[in-house]
Short mmCIF file of C-alpha atoms in Angstrom, two decimals:
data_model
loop_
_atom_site.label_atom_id
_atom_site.label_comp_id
_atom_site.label_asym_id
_atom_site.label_seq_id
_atom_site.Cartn_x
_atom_site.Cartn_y
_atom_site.Cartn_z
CA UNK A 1 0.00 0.00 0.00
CA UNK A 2 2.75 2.26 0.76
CA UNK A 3 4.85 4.22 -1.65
CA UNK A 4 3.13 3.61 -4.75
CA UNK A 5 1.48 7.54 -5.55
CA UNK A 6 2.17 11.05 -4.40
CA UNK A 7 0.20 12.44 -2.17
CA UNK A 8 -2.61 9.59 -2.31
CA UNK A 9 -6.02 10.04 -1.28
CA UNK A 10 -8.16 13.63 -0.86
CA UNK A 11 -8.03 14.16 2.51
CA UNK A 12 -5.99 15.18 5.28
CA UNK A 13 -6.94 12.59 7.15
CA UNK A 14 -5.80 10.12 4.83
CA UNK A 15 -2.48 11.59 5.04
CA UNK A 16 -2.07 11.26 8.27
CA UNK A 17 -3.01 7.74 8.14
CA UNK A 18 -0.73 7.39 5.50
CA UNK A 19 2.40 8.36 7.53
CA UNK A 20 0.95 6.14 10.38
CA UNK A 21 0.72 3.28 8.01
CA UNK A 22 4.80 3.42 7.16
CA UNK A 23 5.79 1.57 10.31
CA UNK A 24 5.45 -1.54 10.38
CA UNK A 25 7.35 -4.78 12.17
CA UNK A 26 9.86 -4.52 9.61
CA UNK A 27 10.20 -0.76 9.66
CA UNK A 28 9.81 0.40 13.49
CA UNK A 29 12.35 3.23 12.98
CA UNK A 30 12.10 5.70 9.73
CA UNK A 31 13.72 9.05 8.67
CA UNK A 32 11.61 11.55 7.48
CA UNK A 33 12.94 10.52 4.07
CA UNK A 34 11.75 6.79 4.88
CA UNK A 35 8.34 8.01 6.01
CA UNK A 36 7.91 10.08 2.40
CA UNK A 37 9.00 7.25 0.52
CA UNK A 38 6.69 5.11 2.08
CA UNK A 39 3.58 6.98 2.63
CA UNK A 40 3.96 8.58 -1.23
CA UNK A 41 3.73 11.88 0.29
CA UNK A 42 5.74 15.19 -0.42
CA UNK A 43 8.61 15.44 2.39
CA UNK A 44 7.29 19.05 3.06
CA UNK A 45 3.55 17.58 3.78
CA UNK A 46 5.08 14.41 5.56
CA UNK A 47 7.03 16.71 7.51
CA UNK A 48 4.04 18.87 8.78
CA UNK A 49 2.13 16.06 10.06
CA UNK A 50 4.94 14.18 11.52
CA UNK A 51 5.11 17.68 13.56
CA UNK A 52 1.75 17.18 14.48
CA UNK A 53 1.65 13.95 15.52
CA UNK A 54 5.27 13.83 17.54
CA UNK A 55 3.48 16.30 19.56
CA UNK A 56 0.41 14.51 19.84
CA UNK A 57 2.47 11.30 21.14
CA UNK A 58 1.46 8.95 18.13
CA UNK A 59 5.42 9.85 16.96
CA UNK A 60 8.32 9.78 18.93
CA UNK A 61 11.57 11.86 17.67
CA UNK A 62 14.62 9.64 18.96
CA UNK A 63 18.08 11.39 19.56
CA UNK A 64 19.26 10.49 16.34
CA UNK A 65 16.27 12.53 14.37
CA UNK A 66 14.74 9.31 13.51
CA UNK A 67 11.20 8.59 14.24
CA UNK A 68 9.18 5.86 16.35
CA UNK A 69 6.11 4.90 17.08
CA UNK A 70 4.98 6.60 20.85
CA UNK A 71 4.07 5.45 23.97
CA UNK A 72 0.26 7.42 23.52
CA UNK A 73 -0.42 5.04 20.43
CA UNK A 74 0.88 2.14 22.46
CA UNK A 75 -1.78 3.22 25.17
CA UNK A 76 -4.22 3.78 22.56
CA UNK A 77 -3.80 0.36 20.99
CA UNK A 78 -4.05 -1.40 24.44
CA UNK A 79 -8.01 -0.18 24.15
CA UNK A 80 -8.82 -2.39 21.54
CA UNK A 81 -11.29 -5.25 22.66
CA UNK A 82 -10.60 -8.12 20.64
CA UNK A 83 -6.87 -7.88 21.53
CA UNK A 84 -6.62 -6.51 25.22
CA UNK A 85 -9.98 -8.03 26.49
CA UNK A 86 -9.28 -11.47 25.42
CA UNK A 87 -5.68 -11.40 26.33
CA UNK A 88 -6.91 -10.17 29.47
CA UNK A 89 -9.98 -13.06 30.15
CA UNK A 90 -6.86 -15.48 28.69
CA UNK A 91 -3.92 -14.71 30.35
CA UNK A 92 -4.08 -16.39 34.07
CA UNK A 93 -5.17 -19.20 32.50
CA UNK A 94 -1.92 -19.24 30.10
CA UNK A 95 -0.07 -18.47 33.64
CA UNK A 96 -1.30 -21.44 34.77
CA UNK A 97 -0.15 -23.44 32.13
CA UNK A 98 3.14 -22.25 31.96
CA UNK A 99 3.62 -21.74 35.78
CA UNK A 100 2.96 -26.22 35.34
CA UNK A 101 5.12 -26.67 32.01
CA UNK A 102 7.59 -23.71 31.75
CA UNK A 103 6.83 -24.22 28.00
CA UNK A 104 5.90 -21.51 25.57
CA UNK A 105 1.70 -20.86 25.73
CA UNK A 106 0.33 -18.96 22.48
CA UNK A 107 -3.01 -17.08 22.06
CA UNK A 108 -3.68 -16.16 19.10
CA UNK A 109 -7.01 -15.68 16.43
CA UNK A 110 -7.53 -15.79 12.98
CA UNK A 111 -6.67 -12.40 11.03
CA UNK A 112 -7.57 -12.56 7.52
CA UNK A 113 -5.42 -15.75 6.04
CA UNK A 114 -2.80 -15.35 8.61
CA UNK A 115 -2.66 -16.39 12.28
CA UNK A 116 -2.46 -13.68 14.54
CA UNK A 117 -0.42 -13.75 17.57
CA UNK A 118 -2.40 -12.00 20.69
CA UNK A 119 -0.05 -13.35 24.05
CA UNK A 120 2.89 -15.47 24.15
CA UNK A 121 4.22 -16.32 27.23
CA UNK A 122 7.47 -17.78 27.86
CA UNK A 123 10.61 -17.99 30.11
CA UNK A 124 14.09 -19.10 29.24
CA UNK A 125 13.40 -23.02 29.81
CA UNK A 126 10.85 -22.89 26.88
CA UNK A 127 11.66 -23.49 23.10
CA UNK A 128 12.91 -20.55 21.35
CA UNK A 129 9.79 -19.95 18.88
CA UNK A 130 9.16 -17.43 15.78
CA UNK A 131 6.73 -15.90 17.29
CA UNK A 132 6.12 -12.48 18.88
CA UNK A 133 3.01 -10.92 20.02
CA UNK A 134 1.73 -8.93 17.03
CA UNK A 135 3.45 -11.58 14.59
CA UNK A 136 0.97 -12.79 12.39
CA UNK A 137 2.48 -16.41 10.56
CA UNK A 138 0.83 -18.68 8.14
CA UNK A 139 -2.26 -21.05 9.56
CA UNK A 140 -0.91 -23.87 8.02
CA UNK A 141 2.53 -24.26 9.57
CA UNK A 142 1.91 -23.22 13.26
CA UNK A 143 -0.50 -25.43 16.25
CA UNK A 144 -2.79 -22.78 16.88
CA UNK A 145 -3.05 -21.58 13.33
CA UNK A 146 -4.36 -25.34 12.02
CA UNK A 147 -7.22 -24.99 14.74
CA UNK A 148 -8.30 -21.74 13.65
CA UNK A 149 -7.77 -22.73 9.85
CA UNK A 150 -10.06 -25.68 10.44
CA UNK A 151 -12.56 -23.44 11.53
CA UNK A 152 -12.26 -20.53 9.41
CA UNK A 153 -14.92 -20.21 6.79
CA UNK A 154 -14.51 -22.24 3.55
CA UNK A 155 -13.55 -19.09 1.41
CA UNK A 156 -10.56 -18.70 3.70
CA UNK A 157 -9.67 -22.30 3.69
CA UNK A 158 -10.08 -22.71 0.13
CA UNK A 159 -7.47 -19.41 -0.43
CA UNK A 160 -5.27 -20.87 1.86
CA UNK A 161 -5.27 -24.87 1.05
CA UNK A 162 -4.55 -23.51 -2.11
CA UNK A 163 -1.24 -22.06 -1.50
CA UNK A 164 0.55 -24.01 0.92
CA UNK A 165 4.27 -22.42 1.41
CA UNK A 166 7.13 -24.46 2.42
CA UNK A 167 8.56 -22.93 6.05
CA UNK A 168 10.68 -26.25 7.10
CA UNK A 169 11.28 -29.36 5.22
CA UNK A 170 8.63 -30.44 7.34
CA UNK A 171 5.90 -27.90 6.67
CA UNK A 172 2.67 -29.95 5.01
CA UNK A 173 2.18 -28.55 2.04
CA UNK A 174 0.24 -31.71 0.31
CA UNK A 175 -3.43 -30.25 0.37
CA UNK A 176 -5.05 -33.93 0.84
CA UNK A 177 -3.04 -34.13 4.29
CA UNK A 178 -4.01 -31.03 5.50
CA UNK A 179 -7.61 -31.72 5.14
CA UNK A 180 -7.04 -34.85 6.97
CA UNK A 181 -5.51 -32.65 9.81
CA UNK A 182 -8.60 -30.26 9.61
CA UNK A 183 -10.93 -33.34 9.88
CA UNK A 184 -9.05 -34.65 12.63
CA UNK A 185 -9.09 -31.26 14.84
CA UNK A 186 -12.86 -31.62 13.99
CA UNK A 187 -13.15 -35.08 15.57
CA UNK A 188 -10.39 -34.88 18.21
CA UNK A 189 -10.49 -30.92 19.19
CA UNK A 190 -6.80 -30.33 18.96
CA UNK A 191 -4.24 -29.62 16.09
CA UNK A 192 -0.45 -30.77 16.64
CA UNK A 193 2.48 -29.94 14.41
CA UNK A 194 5.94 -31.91 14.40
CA UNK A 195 8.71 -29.01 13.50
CA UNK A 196 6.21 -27.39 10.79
CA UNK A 197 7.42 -24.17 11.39
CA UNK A 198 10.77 -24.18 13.24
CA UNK A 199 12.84 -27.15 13.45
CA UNK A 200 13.40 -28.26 17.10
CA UNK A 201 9.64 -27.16 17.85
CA UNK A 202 6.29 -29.37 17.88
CA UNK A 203 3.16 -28.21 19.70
CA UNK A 204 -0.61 -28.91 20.35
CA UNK A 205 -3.61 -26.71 20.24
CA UNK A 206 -6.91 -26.65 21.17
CA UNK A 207 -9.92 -24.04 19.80
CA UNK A 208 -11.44 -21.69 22.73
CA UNK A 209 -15.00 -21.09 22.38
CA UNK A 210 -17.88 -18.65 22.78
CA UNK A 211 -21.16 -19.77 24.86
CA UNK A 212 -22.95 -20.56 21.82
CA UNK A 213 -20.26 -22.99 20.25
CA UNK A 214 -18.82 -20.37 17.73
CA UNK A 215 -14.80 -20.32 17.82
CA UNK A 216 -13.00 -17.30 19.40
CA UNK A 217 -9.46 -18.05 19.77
CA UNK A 218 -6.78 -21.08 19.31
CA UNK A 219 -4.43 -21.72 22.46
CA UNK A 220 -1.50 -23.73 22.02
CA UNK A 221 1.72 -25.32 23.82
CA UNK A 222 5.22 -25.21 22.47
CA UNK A 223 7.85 -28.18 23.20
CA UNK A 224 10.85 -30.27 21.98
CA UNK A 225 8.77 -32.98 21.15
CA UNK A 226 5.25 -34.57 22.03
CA UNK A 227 6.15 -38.25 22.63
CA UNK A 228 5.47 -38.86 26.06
CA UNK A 229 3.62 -35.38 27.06
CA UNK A 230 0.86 -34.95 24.54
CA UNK A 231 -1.94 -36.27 26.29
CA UNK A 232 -1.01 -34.09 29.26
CA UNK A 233 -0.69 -30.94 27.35
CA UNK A 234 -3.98 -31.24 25.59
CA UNK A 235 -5.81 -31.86 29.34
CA UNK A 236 -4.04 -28.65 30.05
CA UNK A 237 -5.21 -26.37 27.20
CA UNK A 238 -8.59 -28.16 26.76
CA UNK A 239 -9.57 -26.92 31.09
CA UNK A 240 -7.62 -23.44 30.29
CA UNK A 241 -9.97 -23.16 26.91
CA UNK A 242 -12.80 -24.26 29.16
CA UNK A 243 -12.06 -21.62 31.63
CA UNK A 244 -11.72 -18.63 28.82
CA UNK A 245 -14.61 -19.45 26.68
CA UNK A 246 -16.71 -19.18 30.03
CA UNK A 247 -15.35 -16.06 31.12
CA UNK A 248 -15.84 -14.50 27.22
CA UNK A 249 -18.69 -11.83 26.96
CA UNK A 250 -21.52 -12.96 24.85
CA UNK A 251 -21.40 -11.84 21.11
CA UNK A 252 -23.44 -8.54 20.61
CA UNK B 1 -8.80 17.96 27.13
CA UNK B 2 -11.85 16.47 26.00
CA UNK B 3 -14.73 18.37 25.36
CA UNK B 4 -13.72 22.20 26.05
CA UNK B 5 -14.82 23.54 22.69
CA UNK B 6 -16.35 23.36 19.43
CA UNK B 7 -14.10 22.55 16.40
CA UNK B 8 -11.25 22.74 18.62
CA UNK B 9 -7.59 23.05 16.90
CA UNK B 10 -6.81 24.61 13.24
CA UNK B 11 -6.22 21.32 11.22
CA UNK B 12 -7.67 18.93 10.10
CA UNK B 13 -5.13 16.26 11.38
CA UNK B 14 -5.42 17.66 15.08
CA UNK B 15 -9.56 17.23 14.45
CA UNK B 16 -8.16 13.72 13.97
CA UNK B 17 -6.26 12.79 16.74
CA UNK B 18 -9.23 14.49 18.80
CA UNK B 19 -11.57 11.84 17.53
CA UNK B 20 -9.15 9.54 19.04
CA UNK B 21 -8.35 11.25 21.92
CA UNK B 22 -11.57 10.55 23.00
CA UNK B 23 -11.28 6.82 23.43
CA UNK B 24 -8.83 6.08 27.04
CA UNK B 25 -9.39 3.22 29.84
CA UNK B 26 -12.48 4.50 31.09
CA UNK B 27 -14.51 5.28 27.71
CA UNK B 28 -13.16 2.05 25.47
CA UNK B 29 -16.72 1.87 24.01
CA UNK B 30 -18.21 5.27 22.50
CA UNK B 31 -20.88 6.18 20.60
CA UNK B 32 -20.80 8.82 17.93
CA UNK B 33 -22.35 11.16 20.14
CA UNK B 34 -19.81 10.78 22.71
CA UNK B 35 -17.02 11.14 20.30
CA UNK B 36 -18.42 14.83 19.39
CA UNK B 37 -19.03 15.63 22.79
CA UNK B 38 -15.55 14.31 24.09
CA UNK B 39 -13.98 15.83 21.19
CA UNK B 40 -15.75 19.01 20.99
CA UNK B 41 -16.29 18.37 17.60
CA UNK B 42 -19.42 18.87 15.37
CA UNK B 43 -21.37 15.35 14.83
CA UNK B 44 -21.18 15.67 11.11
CA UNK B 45 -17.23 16.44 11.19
CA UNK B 46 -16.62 13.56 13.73
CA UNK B 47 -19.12 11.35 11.51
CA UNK B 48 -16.68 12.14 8.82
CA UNK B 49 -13.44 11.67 10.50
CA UNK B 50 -14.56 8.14 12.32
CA UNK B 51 -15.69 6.67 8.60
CA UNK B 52 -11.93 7.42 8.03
CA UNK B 53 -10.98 5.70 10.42
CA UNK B 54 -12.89 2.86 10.29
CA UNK B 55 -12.07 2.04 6.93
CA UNK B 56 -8.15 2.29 7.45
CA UNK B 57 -8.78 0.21 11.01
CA UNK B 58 -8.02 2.47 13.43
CA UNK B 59 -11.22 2.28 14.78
CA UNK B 60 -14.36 -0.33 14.59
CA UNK B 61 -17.91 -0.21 14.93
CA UNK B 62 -19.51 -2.98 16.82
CA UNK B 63 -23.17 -4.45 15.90
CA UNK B 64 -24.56 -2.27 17.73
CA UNK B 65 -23.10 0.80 16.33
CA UNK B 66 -20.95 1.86 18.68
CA UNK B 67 -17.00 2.35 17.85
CA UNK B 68 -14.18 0.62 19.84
CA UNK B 69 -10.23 0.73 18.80
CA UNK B 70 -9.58 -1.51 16.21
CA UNK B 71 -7.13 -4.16 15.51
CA UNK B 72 -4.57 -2.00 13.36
CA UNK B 73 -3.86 0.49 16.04
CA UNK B 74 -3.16 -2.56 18.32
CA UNK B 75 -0.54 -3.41 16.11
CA UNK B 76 0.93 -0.21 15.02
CA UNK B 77 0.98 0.21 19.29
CA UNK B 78 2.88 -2.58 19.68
CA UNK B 79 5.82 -0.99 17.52
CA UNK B 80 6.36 1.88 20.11
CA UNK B 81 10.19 0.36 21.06
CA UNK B 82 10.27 2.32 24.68
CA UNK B 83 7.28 -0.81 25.44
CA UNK B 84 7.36 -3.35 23.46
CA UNK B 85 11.47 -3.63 22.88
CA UNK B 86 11.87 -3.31 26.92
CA UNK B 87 8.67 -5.63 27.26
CA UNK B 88 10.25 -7.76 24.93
CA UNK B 89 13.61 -8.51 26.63
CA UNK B 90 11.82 -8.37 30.46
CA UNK B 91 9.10 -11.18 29.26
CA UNK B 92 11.84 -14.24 30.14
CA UNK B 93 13.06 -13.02 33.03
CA UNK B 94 9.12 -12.31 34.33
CA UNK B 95 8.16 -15.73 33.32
CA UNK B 96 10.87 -17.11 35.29
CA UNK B 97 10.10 -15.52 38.51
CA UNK B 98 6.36 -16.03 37.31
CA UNK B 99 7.47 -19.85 37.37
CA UNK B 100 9.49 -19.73 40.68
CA UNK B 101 6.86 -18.04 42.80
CA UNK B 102 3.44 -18.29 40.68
CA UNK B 103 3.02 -14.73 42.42
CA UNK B 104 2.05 -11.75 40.48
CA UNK B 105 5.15 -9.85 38.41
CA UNK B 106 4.92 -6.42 36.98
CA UNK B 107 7.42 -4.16 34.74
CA UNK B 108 6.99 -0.63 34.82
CA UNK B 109 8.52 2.84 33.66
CA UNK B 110 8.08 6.48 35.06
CA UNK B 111 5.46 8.11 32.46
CA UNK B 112 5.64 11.46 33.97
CA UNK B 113 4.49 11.48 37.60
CA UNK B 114 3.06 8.37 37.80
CA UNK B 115 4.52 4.80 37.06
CA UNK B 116 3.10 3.43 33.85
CA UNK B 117 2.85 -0.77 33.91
CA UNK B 118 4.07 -2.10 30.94
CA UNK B 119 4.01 -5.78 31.36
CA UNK B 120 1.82 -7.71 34.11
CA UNK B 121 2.59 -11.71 34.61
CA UNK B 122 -0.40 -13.07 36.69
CA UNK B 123 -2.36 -16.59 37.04
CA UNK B 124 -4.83 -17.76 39.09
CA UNK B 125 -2.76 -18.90 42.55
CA UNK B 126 -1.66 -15.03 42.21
CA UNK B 127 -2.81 -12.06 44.66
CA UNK B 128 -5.48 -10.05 42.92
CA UNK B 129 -4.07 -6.69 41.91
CA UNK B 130 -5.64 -3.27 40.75
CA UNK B 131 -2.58 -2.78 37.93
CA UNK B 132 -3.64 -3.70 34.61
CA UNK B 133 -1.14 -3.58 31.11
CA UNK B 134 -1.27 0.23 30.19
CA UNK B 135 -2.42 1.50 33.90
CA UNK B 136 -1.05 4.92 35.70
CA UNK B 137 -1.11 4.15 39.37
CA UNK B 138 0.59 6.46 42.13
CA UNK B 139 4.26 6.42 42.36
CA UNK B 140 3.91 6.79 46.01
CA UNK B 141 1.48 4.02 46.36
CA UNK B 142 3.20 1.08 44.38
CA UNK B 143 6.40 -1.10 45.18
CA UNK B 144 7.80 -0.10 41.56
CA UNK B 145 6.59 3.59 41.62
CA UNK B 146 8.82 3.63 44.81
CA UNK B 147 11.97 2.40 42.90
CA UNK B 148 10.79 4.95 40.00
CA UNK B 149 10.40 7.80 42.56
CA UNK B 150 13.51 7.34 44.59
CA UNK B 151 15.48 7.68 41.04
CA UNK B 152 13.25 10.46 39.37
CA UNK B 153 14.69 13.92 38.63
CA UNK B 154 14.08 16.16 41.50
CA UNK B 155 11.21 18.19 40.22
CA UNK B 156 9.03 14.89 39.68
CA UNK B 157 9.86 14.39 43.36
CA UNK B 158 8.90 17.47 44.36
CA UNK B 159 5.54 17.46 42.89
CA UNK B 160 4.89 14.32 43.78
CA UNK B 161 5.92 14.36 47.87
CA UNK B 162 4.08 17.48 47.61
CA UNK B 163 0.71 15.68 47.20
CA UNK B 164 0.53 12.10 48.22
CA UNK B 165 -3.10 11.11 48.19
CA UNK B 166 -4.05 8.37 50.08
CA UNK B 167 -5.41 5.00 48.35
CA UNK B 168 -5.71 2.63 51.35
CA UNK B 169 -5.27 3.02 55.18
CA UNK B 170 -1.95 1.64 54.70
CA UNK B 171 -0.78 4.44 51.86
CA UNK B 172 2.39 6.24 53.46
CA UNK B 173 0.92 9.76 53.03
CA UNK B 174 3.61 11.68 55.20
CA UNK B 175 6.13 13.12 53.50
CA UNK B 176 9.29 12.58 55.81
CA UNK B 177 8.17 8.94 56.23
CA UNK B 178 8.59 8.52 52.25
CA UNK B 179 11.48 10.68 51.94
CA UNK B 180 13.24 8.19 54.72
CA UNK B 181 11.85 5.28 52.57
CA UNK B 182 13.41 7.05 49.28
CA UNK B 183 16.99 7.43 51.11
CA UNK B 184 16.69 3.34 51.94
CA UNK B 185 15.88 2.13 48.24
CA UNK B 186 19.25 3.94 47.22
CA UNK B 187 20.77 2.35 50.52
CA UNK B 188 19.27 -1.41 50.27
CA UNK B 189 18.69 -1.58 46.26
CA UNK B 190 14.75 -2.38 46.92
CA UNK B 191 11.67 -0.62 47.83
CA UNK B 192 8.53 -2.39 49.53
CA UNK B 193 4.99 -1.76 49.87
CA UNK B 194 2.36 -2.97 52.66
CA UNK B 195 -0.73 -2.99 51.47
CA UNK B 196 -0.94 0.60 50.42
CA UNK B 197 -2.02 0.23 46.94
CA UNK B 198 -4.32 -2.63 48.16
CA UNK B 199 -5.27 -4.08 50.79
CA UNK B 200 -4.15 -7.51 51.04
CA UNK B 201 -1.29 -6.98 48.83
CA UNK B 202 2.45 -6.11 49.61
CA UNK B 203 5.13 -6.03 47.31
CA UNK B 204 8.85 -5.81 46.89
CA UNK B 205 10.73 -3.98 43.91
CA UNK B 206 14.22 -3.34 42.68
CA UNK B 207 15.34 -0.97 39.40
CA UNK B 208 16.25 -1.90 36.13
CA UNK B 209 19.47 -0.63 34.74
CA UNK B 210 21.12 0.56 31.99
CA UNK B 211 24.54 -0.32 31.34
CA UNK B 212 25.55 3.48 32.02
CA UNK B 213 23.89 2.89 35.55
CA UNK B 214 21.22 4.88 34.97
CA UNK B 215 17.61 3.57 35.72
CA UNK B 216 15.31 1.93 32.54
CA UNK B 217 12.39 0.66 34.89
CA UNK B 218 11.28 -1.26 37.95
CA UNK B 219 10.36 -4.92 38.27
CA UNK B 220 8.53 -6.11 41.17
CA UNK B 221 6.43 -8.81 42.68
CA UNK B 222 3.02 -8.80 44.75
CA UNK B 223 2.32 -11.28 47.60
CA UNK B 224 -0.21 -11.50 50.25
CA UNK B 225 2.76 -10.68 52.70
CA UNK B 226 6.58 -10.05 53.32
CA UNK B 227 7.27 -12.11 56.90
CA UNK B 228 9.05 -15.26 55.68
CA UNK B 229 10.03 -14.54 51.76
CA UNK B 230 11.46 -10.94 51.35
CA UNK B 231 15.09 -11.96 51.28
CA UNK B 232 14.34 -14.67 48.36
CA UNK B 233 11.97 -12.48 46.45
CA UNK B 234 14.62 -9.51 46.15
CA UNK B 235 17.28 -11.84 45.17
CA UNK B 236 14.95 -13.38 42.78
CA UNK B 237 14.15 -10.14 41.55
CA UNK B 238 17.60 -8.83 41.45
CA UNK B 239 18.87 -11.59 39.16
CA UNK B 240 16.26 -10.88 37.32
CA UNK B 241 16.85 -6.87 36.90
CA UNK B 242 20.73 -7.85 35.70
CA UNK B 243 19.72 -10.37 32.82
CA UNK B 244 17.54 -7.63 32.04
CA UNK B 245 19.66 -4.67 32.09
CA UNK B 246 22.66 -6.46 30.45
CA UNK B 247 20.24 -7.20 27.45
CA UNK B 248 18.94 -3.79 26.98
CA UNK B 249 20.53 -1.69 24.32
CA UNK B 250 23.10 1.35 25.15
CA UNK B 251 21.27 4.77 25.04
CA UNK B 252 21.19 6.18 22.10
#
């Protein structure tokens, strides 16, 4: 979206969204010669509404005359309800999990055709995962990403299951076997992968539910392997699931 | 800020960030009335503005009409590197006291005059606590607002000894009794708290440093009381506020 007209749209507004729309994981720290690039906008117009929006807060001028996202967006961003009230409902019952395992625990839901990573706690006797919160990874490679895949609508699936990218030499990318996974987290209620997206990594997941059935949210587990654990781990997620799908407002 | 006149500001980018403005921890839900009012905008401006910003994402409408913060400003909030890069290398080190004790962990900076939580580890076997992710409690009031006060430049400390409200029975609201309590976190390397942010709750706290020795954040830990564990808690916590500090990056 970035970069590809001057000054795009008709509005101020749009502008200003524009320069907003520059950072991104990749690009957390931009000149003001980065942010015109990227928005498409004049340096002299970027430069006005950077002004306006450093002293806002959205914008941050470091030391070096670079620029950053600011601690007022941060705040800002915490508002939103899908991310900060389900994190919130979720996260003692990820404590719980972890404070038993020590393993990485993973919220996340279903953005678009991506997996979208809402909480991710771990300590420094977990498995070093891709992850961060924010990251948003492919559905088909990751534990909690197959859940929500399996119940994403069939537009979604059929985008997906129709592009299946290689991550490890262990990713699935046969379409056939990944519908036999989706059937399975149908009839079992939990998705597993075996090094799918990082080598030395498997995991389980389980779906979390609203009251009337509809899925929310996919928690998952992170470990060096599954062999002797796996029942154990999907007891785990399946009560913490339990416990957050009863504690989720009811869908207005 | 909110609501103090009609059309307030010049541009059309500051009628923006109004619109947003509106939205904080107490008014996550609004209505498009309420935005105009809180805003001091005319409906048909703010009308404008919020279709804006619901179609880039920065803001949503529910079913029932009413706007919340949307999903995209979670994630361009999650860029700001002051949170999420300090949040980011403190998250181990939590989840390993998390692990140890099962107790409630926070991280925290000084956000003017009050201490600003950045990062809150908590399961069920926890205390209850009032912080939340994003909160502004008391310096005064809170283990790591103590740490954050004792090392605050002297006009912070000056407006803040020179009003300390009281939040429980417990809250130390005389002056001399916190300045002696300042002089002992630079002595001992900790500050503590007795139930005076809630009762209940006491809590022990130790800085964060940068490599230059100067003072990134506090870490601390909430219990139902002190008697037999203070001594392992502040090593705990200490350990903790090294691996932290040594990971951070120099000052820039």
């Amino acid at each position: 979206m970035a970069g590809n007209s001057r000054e795009p749209g008709q509005t101020v507004a749009s502008r200003l969204l524009a320069v907003l729309a520059a950072f991104d994981e990749r690009h957390r720290t931009l000149t003001l010669t980065d942010i015109a690039d990227r928005s498409g906008l004049a340096r002299p117009t970027a430069h006005r509404i950077i002004g306006e929006l450093v002293e806002w807060g959205a914008l941050f001028r470091t030391e070096s005359g670079a620029y950053v996202v600011g601690r007022r967006l941060w705040k800002l961003g915490l508002l939103a309800p899908d991310q900060s009230g389900l994190r919130e409902i979720a996260s003692p019952f990820l404590q719980d999990i972890y404070g038993a395992t020590l393993a990485t625990v993973h919220l996340a839901i279903r953005d678009g055709d991506r997996v979208l990573y809402l909480d991710r706690v771990s300590g420094h006797r977990s498995v070093p995962v891709v992850s961060r919160i924010g990251s948003r990874l492919p559905l088909h490679a990751t534990g909690v990403g197959k859940v929500l895949l399996a119940f994403a609508p069939p537009d979604v699936q059929e985008r997906v299951l129709g592009n299946l990218t290689r991550v490890t030499a262990r990713t699935v990318t046969h379409r056939g076997h990944l519908e036999d996974e989706m059937r399975r987290v149908h009839r079992d209620g939990f998705a597993q992968t075996v090094e799918e997206m990082s080598l030395g990594a498997c995991s389980v997941a389980v779906p979390v539910r609203h009251l009337d059935g509809s899925v929310a949210a996919a928690i998952g587990i992170v470990v060096p392997n599954l062999h002797r654990d796996r029942a154990r781990l999907i007891a785990a997620l399946a009560v913490a699931a339990q416990g957050i799908g009863r504690n989720l407002p009811e869908q207005t």
